[in-house]
Coordinates of C-alpha atoms in Angstrom, one line a residue:
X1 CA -11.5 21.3 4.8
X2 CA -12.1 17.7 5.5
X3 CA -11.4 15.3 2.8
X4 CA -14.0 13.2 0.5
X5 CA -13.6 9.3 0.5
X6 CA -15.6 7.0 -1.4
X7 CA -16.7 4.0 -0.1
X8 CA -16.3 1.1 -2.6
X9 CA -18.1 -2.8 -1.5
X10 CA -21.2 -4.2 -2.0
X11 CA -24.5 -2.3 -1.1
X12 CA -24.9 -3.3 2.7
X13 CA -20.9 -3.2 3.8
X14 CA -21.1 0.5 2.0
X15 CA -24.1 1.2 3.9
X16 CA -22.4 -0.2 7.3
X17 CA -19.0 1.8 6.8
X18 CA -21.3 4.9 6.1
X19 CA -22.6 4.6 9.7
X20 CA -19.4 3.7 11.5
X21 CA -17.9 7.0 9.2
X22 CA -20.7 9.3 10.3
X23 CA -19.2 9.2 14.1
X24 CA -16.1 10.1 12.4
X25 CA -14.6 13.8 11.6
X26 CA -12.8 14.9 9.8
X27 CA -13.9 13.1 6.4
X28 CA -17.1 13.1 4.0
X29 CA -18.0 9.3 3.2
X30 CA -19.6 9.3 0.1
X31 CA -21.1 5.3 -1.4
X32 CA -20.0 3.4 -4.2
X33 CA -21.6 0.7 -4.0
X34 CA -22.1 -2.2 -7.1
X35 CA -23.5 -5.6 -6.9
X36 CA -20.7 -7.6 -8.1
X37 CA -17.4 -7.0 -7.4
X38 CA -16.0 -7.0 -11.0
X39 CA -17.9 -3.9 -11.1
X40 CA -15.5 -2.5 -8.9
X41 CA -13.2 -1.4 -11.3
X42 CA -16.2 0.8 -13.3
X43 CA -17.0 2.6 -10.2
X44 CA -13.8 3.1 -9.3
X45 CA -12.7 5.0 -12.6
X46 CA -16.2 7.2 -12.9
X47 CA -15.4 8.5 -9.1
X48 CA -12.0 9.4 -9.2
X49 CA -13.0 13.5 -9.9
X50 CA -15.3 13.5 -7.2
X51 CA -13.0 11.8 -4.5
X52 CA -9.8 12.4 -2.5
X53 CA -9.4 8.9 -1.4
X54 CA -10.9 5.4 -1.8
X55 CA -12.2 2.7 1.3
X56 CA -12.4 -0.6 0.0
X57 CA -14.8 -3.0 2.3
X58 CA -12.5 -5.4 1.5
X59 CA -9.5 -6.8 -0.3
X60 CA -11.0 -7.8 -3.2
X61 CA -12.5 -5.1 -4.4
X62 CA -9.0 -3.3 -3.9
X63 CA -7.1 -5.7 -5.6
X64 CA -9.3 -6.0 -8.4
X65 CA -9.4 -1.8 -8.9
X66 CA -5.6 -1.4 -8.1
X67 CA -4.8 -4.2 -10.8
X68 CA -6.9 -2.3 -13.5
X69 CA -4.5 0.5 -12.6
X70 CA -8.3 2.8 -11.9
X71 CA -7.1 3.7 -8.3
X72 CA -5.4 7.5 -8.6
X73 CA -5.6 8.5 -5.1
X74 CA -4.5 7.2 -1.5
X75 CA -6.7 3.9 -0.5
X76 CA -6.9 1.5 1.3
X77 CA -8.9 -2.0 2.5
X78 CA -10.5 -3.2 5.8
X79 CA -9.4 -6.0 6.9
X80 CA -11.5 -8.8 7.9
X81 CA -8.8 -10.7 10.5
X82 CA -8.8 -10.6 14.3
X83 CA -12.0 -8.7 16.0
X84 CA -13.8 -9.5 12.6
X85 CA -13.2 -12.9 12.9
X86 CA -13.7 -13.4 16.6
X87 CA -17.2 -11.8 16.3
X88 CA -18.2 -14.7 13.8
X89 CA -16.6 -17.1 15.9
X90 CA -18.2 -15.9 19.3
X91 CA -21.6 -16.3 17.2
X92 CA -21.0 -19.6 16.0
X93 CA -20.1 -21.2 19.3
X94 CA -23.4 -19.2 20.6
X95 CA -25.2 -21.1 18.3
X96 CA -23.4 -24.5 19.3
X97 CA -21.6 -24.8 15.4
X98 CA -17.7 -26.9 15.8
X99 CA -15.5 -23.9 15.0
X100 CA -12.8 -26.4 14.7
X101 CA -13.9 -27.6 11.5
X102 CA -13.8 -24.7 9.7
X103 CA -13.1 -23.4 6.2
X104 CA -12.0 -19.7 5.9
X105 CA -11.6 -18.0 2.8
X106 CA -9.2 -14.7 1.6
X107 CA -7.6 -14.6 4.8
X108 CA -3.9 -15.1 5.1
X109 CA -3.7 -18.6 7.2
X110 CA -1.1 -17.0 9.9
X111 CA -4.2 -14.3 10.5
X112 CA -6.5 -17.0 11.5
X113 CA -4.4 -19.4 13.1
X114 CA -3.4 -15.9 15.4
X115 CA -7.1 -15.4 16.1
X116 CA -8.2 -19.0 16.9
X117 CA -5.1 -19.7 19.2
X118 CA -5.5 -16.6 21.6
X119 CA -9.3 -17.8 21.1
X120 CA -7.3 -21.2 22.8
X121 CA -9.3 -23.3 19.7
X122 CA -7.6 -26.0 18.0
X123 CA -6.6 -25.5 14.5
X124 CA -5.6 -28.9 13.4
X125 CA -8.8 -29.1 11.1
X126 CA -8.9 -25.7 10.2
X127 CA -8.4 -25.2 6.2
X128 CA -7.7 -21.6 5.1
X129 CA -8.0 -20.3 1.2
X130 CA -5.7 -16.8 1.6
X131 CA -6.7 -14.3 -1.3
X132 CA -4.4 -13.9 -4.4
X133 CA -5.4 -12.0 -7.4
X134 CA -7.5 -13.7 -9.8
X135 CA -9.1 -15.9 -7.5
X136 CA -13.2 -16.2 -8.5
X137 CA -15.9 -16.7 -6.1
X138 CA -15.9 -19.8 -8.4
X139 CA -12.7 -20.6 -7.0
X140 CA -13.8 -20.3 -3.5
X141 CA -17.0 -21.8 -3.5
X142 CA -14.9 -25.3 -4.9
X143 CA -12.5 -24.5 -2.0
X144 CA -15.3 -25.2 0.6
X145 CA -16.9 -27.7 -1.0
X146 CA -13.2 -29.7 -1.0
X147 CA -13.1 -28.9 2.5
X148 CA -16.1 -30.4 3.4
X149 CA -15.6 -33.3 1.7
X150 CA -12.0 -34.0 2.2
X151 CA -12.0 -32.7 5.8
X152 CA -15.3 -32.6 6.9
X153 CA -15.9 -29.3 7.6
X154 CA -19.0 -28.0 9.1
X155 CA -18.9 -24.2 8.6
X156 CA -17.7 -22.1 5.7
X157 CA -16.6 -18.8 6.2
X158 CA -16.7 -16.4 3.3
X159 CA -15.6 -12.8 2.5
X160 CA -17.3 -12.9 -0.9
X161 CA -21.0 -12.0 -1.0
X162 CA -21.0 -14.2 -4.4
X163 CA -19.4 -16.6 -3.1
X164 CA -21.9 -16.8 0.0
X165 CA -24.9 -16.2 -2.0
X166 CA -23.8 -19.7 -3.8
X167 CA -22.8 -21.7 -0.9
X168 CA -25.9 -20.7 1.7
X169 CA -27.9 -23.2 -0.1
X170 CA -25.5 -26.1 -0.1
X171 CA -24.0 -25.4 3.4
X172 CA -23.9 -23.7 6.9
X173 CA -21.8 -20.4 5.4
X174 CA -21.5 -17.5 7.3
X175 CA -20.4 -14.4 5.5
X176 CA -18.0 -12.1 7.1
X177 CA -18.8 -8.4 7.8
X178 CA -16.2 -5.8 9.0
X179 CA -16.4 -5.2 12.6
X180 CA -16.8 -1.3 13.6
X181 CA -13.4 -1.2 15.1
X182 CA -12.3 -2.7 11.6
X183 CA -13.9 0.0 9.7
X184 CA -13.1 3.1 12.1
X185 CA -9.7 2.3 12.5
X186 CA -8.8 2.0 8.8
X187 CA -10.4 4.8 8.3
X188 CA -8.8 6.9 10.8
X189 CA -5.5 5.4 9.0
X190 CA -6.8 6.8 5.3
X191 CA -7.6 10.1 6.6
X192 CA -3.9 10.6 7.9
X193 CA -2.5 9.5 5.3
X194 CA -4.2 11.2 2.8
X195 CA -4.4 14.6 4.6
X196 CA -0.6 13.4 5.3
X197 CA -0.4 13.3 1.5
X198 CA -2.1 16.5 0.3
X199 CA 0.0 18.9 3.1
X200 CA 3.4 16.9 1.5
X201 CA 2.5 18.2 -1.8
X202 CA 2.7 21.6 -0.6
X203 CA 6.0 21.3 0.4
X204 CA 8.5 23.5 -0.9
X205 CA 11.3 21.2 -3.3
X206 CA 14.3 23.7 -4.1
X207 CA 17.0 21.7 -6.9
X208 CA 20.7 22.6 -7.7
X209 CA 21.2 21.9 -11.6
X210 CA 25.1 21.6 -12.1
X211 CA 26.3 21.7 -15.7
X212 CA 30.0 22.1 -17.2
X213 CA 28.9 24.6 -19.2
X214 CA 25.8 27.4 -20.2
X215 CA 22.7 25.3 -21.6
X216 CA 20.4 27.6 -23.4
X217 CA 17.6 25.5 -23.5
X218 CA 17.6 24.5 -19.5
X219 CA 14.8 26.9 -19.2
X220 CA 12.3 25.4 -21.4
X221 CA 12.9 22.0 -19.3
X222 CA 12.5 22.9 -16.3
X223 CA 8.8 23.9 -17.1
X224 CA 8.0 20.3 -16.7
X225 CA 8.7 20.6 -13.2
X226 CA 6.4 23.1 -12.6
X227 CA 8.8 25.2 -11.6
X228 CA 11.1 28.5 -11.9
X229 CA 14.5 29.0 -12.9
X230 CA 17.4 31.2 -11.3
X231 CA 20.9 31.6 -11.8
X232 CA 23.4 31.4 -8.8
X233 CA 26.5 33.2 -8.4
X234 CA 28.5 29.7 -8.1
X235 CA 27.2 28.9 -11.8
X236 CA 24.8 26.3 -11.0
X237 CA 21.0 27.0 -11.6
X238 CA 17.8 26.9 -9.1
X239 CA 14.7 25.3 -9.2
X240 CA 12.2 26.4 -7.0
X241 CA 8.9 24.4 -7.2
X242 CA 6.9 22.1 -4.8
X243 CA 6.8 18.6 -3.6
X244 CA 3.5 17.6 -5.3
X245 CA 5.1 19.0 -9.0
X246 CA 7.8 17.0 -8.1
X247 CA 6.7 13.8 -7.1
X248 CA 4.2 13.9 -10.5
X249 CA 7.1 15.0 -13.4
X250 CA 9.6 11.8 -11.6
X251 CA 7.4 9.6 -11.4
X252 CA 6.8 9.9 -7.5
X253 CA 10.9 9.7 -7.4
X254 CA 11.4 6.6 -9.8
X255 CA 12.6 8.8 -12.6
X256 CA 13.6 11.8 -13.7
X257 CA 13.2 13.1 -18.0
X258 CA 15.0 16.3 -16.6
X259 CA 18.4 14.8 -16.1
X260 CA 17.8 12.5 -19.0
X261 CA 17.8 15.6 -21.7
X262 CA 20.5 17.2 -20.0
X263 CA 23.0 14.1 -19.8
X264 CA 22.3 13.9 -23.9
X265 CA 23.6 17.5 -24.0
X266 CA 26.3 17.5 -21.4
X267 CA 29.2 15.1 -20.4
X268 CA 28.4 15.5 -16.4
X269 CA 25.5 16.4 -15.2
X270 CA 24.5 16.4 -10.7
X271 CA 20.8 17.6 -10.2
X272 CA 20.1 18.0 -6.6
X273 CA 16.6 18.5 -5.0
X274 CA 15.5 18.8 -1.9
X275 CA 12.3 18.7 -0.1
X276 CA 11.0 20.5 3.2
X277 CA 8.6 21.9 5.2
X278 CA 10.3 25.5 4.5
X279 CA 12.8 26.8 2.0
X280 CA 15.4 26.9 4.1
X281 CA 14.9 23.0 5.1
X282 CA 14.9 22.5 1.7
X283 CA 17.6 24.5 0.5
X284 CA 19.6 22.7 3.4
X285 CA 18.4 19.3 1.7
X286 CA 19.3 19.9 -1.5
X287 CA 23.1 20.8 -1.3
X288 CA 23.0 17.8 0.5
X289 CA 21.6 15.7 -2.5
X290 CA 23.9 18.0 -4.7
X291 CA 26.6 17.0 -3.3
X292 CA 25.5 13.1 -3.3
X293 CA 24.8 12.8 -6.5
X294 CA 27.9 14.3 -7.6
X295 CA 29.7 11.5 -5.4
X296 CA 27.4 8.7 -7.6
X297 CA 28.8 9.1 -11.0
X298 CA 29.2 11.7 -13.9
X299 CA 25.4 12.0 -14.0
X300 CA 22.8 11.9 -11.4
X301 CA 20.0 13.2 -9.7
X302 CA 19.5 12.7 -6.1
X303 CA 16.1 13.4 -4.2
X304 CA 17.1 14.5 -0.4
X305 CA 13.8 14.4 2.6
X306 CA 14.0 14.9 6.3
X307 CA 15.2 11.3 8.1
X308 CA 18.0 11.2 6.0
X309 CA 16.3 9.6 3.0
X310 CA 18.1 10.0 -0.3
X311 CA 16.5 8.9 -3.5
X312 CA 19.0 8.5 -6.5
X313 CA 18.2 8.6 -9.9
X314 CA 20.6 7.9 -12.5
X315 CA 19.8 8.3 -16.3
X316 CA 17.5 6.3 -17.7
X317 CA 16.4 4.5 -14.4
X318 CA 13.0 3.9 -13.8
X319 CA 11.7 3.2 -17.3
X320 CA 10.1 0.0 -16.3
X321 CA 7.4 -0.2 -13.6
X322 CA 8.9 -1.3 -10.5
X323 CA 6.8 -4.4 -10.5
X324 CA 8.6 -5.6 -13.6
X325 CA 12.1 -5.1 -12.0
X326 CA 14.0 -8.0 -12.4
X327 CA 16.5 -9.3 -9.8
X328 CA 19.7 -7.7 -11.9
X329 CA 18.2 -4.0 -10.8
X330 CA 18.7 -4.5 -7.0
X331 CA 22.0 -2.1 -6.9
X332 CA 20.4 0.4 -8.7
X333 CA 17.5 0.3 -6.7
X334 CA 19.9 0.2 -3.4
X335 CA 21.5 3.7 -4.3
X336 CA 18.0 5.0 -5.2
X337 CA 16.4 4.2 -1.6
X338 CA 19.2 4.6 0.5
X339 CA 19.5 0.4 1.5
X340 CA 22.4 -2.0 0.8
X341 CA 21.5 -4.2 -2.2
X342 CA 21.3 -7.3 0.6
X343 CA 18.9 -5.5 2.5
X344 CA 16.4 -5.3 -0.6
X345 CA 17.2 -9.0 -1.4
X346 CA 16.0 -10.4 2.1
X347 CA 12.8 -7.8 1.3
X348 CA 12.2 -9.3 -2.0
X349 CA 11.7 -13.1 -0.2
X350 CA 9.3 -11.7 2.3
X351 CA 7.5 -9.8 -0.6
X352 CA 7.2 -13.5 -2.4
X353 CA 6.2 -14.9 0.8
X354 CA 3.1 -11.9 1.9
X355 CA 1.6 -11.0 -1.5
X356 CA -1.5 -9.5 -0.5
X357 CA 0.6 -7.2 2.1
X358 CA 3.0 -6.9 4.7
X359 CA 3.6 -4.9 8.2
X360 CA 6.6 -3.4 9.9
X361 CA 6.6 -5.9 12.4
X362 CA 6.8 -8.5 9.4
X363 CA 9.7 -6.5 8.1
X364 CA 11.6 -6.6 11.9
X365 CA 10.8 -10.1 12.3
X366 CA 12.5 -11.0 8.8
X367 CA 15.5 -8.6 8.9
X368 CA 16.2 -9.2 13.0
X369 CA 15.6 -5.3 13.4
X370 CA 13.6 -3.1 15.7
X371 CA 10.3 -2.3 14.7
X372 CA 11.7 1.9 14.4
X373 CA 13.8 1.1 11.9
X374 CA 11.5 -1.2 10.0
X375 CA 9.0 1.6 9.9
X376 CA 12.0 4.0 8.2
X377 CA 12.8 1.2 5.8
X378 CA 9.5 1.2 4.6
X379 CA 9.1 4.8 4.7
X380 CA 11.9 4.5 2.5
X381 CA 10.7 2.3 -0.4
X382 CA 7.0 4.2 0.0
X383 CA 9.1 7.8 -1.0
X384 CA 10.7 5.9 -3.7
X385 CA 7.4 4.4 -4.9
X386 CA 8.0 0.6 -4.1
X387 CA 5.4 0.5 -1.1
X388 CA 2.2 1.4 -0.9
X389 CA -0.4 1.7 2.4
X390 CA -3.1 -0.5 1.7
X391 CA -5.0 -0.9 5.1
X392 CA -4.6 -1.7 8.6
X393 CA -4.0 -5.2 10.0
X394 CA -6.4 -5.6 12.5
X395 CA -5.6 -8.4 16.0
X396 CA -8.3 -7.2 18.4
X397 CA -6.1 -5.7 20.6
X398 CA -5.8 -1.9 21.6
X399 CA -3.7 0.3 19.9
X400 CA -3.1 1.8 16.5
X401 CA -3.2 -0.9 14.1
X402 CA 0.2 -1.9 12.1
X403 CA -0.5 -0.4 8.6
X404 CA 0.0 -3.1 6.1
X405 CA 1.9 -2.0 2.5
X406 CA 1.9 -3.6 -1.0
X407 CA 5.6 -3.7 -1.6
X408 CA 6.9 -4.1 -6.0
X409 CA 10.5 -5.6 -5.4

């Protein structure tokens, strides 16, 4: 059954990414479309029954929904960097306009100064404006009119449709549109990860519950799970539920209420699950988690996947959100995702440096690893809920695009 996305921008980039979606199977595009994006956050929350996933035209929009906390499902944005970019370029120069003087708007300024050098353009008087939460069409209509003046620019380049719709009159703007290979292959990248999302839920989770002693309330908690209870013949207990139930009663992995009663009842508790694409993969996964946790400490839970991931919990870990986590939390959140507490430091400078997003290859290139085991390290912090896909990062080239993932260190 093919999945449902809604399509959230203004009225004429919903309409554009519903044609570019029609040549596209395996999805139903349906529009959401508002005339200013602070309504984005409205249409966002009265769609989320009738959706599976959201496509923001941009990343405005997106971050203005996700900050509201309105976005439930998998989404992500289009970006508007390399062939976008190049298109309005191309045009410009075709209309004999100085695209070295330029002002550029939300872009990150290594995206454009990527795209004008393999253009072979100059970029010494090229002023950039990269998107950060918060920022007003306000803000970015006094950005280009400080370029001009302080830099003489001669084109401004928006992303905004309000900020365009102010600055038309006072200047040459152009206003940026996603390019078709923008729109397709982010799209392509949202319906894998959200039909990537909805079979993991299916998974079968089996957990080992060892206690020092009989619990006669153990039954009653485990129906927060979602799950049944057994006992073993080696005294410990099974749980037999599925990934999805999982993911929702810890949080997606961050914490688990489970081993928190139990640890008030019992001196040593070791919870165990493990999650696969049959019961035997998962029964495999979770002795091995069993047998982790018990190595961690008195108490613990441990969450064990394929690719040797193991998620620990301890009790009372993951109270706050992990955006609030302050720099004293980077052990615990080492044993949780499997990383030494140094790798996770180095992480948490890129995160300060890429806000709006960051790629494998910006991972390898910061930690001086191959791309591979970028990928698994943020495969790793995605499981434990740190990351997040948010779009593709689009250069013009062939090839899959790099997906780019909000990171909370």
């Amino acid at each position: 059954m093919p999945v449902t996305i809604g399509v959230v921008g203004p009225e004429d980039l919903v309409h554009r990414a519903l044609a570019v979606g029609a040549e596209t199977s395996g999805a139903v595009l349906t529009g959401l479309a508002y005339r200013h994006e602070s309504e984005a956050v409205e249409v966002v929350a009265a769609a989320q029954a009738d959706v599976d996933a959201f496509l923001f035209t941009g990343v405005v929009p997106y971050t203005t929904a996700t900050a509201a906390g309105v976005v439930a499902h998998p989404a992500m944005y289009v970006s508007y960097d390399g062939a976008t970019l190049l298109r309005a370029l191309v045009e410009l120069l075709r209309l004999g306009h100085d695209v070295t003087r330029i002002s550029v708007d939300t872009l990150r300024r290594t995206e454009v100064m990527e795209t004008l050098t393999e253009a072979k353009l100059p970029t010494d008087h090229v002023q950039v404006l990269p998107y950060r939460a918060g920022l007003t069409s306000e803000d970015i209509a006094a950005f280009h009119r400080s370029a001009r003046e302080r830099h003489d620019t001669r084109v401004a380049i928006t992303c905004l449709g309000s900020a365009y719709h102010v600055l038309e009159h006072e200047m040459h703007t152009v206003r940026l549109a996603p390019s078709r290979f923008s729109i397709r292959s982010t799209l392509q990248a949202l319906i894998l990860t959200t039909v990537g999302q909805q079979v993991g839920d299916a998974q079968v989770a089996l957990g080992l519950i060892e206690l020092p002693g009989p619990d006669e309330t153990l039954a009653a908690d485990v129906v927060t799970l979602g799950g049944s209870l057994a006992p073993l013949p080696d005294g410990r207990h099974l749980v037999v539920t599925t990934r999805g139930l999982l993911e929702q009663a810890t949080e997606q992995f961050t914490r688990l209420p489970l081993l928190d009663r139990l640890t008030a009842r019992h001196p040593s508790v070791h919870i165990g699950f493990g999650v696969g694409r049959t019961a035997a993969e998962a029964e495999s996964l979770a002795r091995r988690a069993i047998g982790r946790a018990a190595s961690v400490g008195a108490s613990a839970g441990v969450v064990a996947m394929a690719d040797d991931v193991d998620i620990v919990i301890e009790p009372g870990g993951g109270d706050e959100p992990p955006a609030e986590r302050g720099a004293e939390s980077l052990p615990l959140l080492a044993r949780r995702v499997g990383l030494n507490a140094q790798t996770l430091s180095r992480l948490r400078e890129l995160v300060a440096d890429r806000p709006d997003g960051l790629t494998a290859h910006d991972v390898a290139e910061h930690l001086l690893v191959q791309q591979r085991t970028a990928r698994r390290v943020l495969k790793r912090l995605e499981r434990a809920g740190i990351a997040a896909p948010i779009g593709s990062q689009q250069q013009g080239r062939t090839g899959r695009p790099p997906t780019v993932y909000r990171v909370h260190l």
